[in-house]
Coordinates of C-alpha atoms and ligand atoms in Angstrom, one line a residue:
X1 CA 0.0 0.0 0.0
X2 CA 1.3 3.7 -1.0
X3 CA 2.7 5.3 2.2
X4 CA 0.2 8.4 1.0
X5 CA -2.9 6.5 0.9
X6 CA -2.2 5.3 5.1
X7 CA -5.1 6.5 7.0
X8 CA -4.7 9.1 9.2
X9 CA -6.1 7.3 11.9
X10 CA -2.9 5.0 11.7
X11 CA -0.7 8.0 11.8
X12 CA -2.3 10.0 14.6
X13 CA -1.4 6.7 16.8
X14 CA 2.1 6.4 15.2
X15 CA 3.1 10.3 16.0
X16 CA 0.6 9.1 19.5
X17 CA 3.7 6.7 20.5
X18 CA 6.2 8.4 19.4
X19 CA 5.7 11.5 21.2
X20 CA 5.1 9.0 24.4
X21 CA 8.2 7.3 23.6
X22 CA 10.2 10.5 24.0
X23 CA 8.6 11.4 26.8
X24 CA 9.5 8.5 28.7
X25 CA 13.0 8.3 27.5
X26 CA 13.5 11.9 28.4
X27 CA 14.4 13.4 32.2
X28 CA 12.4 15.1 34.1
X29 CA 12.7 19.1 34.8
X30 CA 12.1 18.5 37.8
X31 CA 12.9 15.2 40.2
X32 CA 11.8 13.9 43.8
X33 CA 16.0 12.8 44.4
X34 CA 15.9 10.2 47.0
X35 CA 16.8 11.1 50.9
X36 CA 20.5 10.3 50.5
X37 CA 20.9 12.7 47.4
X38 CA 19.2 15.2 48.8
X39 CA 21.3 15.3 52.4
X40 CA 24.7 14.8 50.6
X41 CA 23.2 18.1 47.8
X42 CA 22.3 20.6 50.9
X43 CA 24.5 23.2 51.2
X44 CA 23.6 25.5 54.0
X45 CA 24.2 29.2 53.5
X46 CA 26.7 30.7 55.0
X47 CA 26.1 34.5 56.4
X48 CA 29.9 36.1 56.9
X49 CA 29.7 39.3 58.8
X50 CA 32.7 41.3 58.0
X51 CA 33.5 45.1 59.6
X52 CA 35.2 47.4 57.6
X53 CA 37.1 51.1 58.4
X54 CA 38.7 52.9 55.7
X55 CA 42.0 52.9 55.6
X56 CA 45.0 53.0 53.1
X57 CA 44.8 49.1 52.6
X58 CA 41.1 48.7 53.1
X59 CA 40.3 47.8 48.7
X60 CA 43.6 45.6 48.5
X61 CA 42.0 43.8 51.8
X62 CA 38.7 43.6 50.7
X63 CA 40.0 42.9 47.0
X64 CA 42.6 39.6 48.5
X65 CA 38.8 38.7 50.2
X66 CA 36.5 39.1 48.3
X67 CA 38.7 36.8 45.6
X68 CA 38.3 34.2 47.9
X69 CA 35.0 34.5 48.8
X70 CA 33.7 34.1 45.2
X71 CA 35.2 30.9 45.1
X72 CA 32.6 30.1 47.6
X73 CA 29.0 28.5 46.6
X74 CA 25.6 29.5 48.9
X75 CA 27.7 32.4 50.3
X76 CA 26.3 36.1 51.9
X77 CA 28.3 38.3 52.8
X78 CA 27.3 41.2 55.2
X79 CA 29.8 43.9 55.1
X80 CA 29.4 47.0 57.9
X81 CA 31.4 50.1 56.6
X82 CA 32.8 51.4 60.6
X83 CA 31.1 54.7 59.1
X84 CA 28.7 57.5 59.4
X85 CA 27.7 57.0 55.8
X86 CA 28.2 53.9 53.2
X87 CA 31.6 54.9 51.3
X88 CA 31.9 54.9 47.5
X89 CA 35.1 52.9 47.8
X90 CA 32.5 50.1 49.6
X91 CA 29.6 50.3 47.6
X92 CA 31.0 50.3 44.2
X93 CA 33.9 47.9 45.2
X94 CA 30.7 45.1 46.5
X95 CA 28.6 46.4 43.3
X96 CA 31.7 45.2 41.0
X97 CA 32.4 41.9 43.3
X98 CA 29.7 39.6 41.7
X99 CA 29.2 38.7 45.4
X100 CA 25.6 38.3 47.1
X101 CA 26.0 40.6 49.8
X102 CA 24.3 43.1 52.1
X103 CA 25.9 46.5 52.5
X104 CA 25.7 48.4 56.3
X105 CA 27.2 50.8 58.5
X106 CA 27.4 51.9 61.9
X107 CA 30.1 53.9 63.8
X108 CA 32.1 53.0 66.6
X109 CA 30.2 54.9 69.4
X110 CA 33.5 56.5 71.0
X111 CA 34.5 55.7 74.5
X112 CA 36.2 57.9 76.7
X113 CA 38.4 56.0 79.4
X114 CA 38.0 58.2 82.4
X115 CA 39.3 56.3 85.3
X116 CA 41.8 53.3 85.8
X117 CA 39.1 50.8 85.8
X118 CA 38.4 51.8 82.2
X119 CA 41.5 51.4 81.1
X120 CA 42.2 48.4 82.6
X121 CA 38.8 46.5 80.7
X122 CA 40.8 47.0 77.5
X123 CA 43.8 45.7 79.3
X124 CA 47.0 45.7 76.4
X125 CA 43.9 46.5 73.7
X126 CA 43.9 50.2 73.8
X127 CA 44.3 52.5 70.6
X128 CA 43.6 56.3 70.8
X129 CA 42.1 58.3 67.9
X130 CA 41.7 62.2 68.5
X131 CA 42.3 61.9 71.8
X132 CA 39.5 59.2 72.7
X133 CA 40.6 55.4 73.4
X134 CA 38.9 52.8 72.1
X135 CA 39.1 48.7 72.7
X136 CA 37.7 46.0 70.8
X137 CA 37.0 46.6 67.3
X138 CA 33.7 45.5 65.5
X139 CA 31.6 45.7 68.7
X140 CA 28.9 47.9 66.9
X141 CA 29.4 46.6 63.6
X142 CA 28.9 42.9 64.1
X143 CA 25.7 43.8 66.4
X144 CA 23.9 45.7 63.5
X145 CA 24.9 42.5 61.3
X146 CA 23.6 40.2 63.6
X147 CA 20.3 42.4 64.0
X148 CA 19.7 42.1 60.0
X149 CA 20.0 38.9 60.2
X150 CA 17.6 38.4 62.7
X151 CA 15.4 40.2 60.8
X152 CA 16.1 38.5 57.4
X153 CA 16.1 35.0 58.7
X154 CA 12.3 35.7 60.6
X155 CA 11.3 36.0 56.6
X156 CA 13.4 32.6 55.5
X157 CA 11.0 29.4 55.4
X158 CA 14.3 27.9 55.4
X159 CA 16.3 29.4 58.1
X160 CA 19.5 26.7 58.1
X161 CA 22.8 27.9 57.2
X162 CA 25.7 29.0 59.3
X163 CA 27.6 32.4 60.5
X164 CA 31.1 33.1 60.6
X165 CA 32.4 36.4 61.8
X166 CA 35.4 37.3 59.1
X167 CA 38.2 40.2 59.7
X168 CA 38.7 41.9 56.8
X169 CA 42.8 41.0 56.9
X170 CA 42.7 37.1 57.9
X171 CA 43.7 34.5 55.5
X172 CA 41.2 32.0 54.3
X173 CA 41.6 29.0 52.5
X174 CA 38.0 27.7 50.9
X175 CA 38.3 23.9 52.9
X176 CA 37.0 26.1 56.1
X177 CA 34.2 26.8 54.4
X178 CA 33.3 23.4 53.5
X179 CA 34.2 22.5 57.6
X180 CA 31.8 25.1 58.8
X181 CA 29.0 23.2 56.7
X182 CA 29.1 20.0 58.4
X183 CA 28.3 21.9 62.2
X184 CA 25.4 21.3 64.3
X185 CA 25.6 24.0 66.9
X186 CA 29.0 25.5 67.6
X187 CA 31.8 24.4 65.4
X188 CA 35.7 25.4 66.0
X189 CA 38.8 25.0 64.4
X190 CA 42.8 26.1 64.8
X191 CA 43.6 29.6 63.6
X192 CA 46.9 30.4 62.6
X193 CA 49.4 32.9 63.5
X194 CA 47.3 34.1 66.5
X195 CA 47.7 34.6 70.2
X196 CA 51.6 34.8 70.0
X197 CA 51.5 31.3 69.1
X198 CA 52.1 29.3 65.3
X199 CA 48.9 28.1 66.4
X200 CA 46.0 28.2 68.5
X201 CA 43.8 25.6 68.7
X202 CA 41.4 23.4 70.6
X203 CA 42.7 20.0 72.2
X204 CA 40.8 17.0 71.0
X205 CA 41.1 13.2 73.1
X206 CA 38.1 10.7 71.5
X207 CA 36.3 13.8 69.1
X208 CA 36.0 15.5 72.2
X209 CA 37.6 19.0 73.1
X210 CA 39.3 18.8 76.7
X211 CA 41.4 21.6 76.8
X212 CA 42.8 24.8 74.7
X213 CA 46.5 25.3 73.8
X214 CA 46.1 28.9 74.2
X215 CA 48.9 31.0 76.0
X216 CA 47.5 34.6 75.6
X217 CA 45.0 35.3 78.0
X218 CA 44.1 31.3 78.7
X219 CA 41.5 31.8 80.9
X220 CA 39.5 32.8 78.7
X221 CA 36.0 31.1 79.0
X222 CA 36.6 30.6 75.4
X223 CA 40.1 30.6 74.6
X224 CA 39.4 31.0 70.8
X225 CA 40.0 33.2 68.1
X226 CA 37.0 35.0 66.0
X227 CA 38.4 33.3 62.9
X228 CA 37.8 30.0 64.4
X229 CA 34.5 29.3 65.1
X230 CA 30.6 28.9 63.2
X231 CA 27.9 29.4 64.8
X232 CA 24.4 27.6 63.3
X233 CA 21.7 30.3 62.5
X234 CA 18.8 28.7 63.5
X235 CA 20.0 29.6 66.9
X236 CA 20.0 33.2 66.6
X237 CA 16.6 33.0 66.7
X238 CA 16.3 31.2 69.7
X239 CA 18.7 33.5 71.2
X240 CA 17.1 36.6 70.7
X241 CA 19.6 38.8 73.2
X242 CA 22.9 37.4 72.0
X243 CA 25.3 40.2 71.2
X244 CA 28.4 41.1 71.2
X245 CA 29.3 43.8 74.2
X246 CA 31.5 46.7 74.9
X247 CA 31.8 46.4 78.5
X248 CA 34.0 43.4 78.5
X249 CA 38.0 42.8 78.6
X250 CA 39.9 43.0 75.2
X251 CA 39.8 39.6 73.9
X252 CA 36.8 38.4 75.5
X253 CA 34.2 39.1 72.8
X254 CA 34.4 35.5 71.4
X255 CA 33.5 34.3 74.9
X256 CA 30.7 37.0 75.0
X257 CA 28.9 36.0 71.9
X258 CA 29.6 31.9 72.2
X259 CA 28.5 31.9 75.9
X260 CA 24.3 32.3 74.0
X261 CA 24.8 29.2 72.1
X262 CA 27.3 26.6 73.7
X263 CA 29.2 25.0 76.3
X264 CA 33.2 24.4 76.3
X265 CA 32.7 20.8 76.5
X266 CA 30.1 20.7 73.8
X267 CA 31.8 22.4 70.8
X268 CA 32.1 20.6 67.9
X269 CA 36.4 20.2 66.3
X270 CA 36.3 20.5 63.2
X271 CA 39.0 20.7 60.5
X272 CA 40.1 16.6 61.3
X273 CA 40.0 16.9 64.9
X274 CA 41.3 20.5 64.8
X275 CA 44.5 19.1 63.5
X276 CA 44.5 21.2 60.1
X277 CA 45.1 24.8 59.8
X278 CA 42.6 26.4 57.1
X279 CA 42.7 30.3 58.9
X280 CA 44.9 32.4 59.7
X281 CA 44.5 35.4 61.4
X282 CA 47.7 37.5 59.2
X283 CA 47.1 41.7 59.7
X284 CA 48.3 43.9 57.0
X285 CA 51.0 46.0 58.2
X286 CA 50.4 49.7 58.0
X287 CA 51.7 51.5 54.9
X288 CA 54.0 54.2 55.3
X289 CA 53.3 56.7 52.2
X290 CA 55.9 59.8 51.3
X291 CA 53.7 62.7 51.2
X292 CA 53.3 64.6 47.7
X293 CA 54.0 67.7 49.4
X294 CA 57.7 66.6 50.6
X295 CA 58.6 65.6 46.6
X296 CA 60.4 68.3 44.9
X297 CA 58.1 67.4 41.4
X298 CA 54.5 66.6 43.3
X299 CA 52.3 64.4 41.4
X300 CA 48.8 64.8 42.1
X301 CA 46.8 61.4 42.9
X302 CA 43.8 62.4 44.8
X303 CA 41.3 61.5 41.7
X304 CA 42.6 58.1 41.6
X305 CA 41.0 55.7 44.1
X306 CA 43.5 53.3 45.6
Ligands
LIG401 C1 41.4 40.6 66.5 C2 40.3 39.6 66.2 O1 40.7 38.8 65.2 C3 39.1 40.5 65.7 O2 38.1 39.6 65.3 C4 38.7 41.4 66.8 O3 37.6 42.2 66.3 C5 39.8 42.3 67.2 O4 41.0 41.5 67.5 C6 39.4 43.1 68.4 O5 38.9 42.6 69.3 O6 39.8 44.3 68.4 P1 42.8 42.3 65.0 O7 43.6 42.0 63.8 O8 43.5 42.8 66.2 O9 41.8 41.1 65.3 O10 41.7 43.4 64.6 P2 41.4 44.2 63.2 O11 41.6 43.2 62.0 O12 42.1 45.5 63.2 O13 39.8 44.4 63.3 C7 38.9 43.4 63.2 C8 37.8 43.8 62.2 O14 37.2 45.0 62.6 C9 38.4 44.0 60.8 O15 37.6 43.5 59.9 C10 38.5 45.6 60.7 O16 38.4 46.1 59.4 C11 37.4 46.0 61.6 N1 37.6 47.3 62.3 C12 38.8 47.6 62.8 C13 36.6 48.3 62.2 O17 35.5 48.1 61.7 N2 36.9 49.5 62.8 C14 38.1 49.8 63.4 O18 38.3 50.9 63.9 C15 39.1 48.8 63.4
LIG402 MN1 42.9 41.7 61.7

């Protein structure tokens, strides 16, 4: 029979199974992955709260930073300018990053040290600008972080993922990111070059922590460094007053914020047993520029942002 005189009947059921056919053989858009897929595919987020103060430094900083940090998959960063107002320099440096951030600012409320007892709560800790001394840096800054996150995690249906509090001149390599997934509460890890020592870092005996290596200040509730700990973020929630505070010791702001979520005994090591080092807390040593006006030829650089 002529393939033109087939009935159409015949070749409505023809196209019928073939378009079934393909259907079949053909993935989904969309798939119900089994349990085990789905666990190993989770990647929490992870919120990094970084303070930032202009300085000469500051973009080659942020720039060394930020080029890690976009290495770095389910990632927000929330960066608080140490400002009355959000800086240029900031804004368009984040704007150009490719990064998913959120861009704040607060400034350090300043703190006259009047009597001895002042001085001594930011015992070895003191810096003095215009005449007014300060402590602890970040105080304010973190606060307001952790205050939008709060708020931006109360809108979440899924409110899992992790925060890390990030300096703005450590040294990260992108395996501590992948550590700080794997916590349930509290996790910690060693931190480089910190403390006067090659390394500070948590003791382990059986996956337990019994004791801190620490030699600067090493009675400390929490003898660690803000580099090395995550906290999970469902728990800022149920920890509605944990903050960071000004009215404690110089070094003591880790144990301020981590004394909300955990016990000593009940952190989690991290980083095989806290034997690796994937932090370290390096600072960037203050430039020392020749001023234009002691040049004999001066050469006039103000329009160029460094
Ligand atoms: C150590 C800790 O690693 C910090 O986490 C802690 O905030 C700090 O001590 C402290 O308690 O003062 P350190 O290298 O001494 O770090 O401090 P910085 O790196 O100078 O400052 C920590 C963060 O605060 C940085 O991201 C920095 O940019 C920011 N910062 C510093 C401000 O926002 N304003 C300032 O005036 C100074
Ligand atoms: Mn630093």
């Amino acid at each position: 029979m002529p393939f033109g005189k087939v009935k159409k009947q015949y070749l409505a059921i023809a196209m019928l199974i073939f378009v079934l056919l393909f259907f079949f053989n053909s993935k989904p858009a969309f798939q119900c992955l089994s349990p085990e897929i789905q666990v190993s595919s989770y990647l929490p987020t992870i919120y990094a709260i970084t303070p930032t103060y202009t300085r000469l430094a500051q973009k080659a900083d942020l720039t060394r930073l930020s080029q890690t940090l976009m290495h770095v998959k389910n990632f927000h960063w929330i960066i608080v300018e140490d400002s009355e107002k959000k800086t240029d320099l900031v804004a368009n440096f984040l704007k150009e990053s490719g990064l998913n951030y959120t861009h704040l600012n607060v400034k350090t409320q300043a703190s006259k040290h009047s009597s001895v007892l002042d001085i001594n709560i930011c015992l070895f800790k003191t810096y003095k600008i215009n005449s007014t001394w300060y402590c602890a840096s970040g105080v304010e800054q973190r606060n307001l972080a952790l205050k939008w996150l709060r708020d931006h995690l109360k809108k979440l249906h899924d409110k899992r993922g992790v925060i890390y509090f990030m300096d703005d001149d450590n040294t990260y390599a992108l395996k501590v990111f992948d550590e700080m997934r794997k916590i349930n509460k509290v996790g910690t890890w060693p931190v480089g070059i910190v403390g006067g020592m090659r390394v500070e870092m948590p003791l382990v005996t059986d996956g337990k922590i019994t004791g801190f290596n620490a030699v600067w200040k090493p009675f400390r509730p929490f003898p660690i460094d803000m580099a090395g700990f995550a906290i999970n973020s469902t728990l800022l929630l149920e920890q509605p007053d944990a903050k960071f505070s000004r009215k404690v010791q110089s070094g003591y702001q880790e144990s301020e914020i981590l004394k909300y979520f955990t016990k000593k005994e009940d952190l989690e090591p991290l980083a095989d047993n806290c034997t690796k080092v994937y932090v370290w807390h390096t600072r960037t040593q203050k430039p020392s520029i020749i001023t234009p006006k002691k040049w004999q030829t001066p050469v006039f650089d103000s329009h160029i942002e460094v």
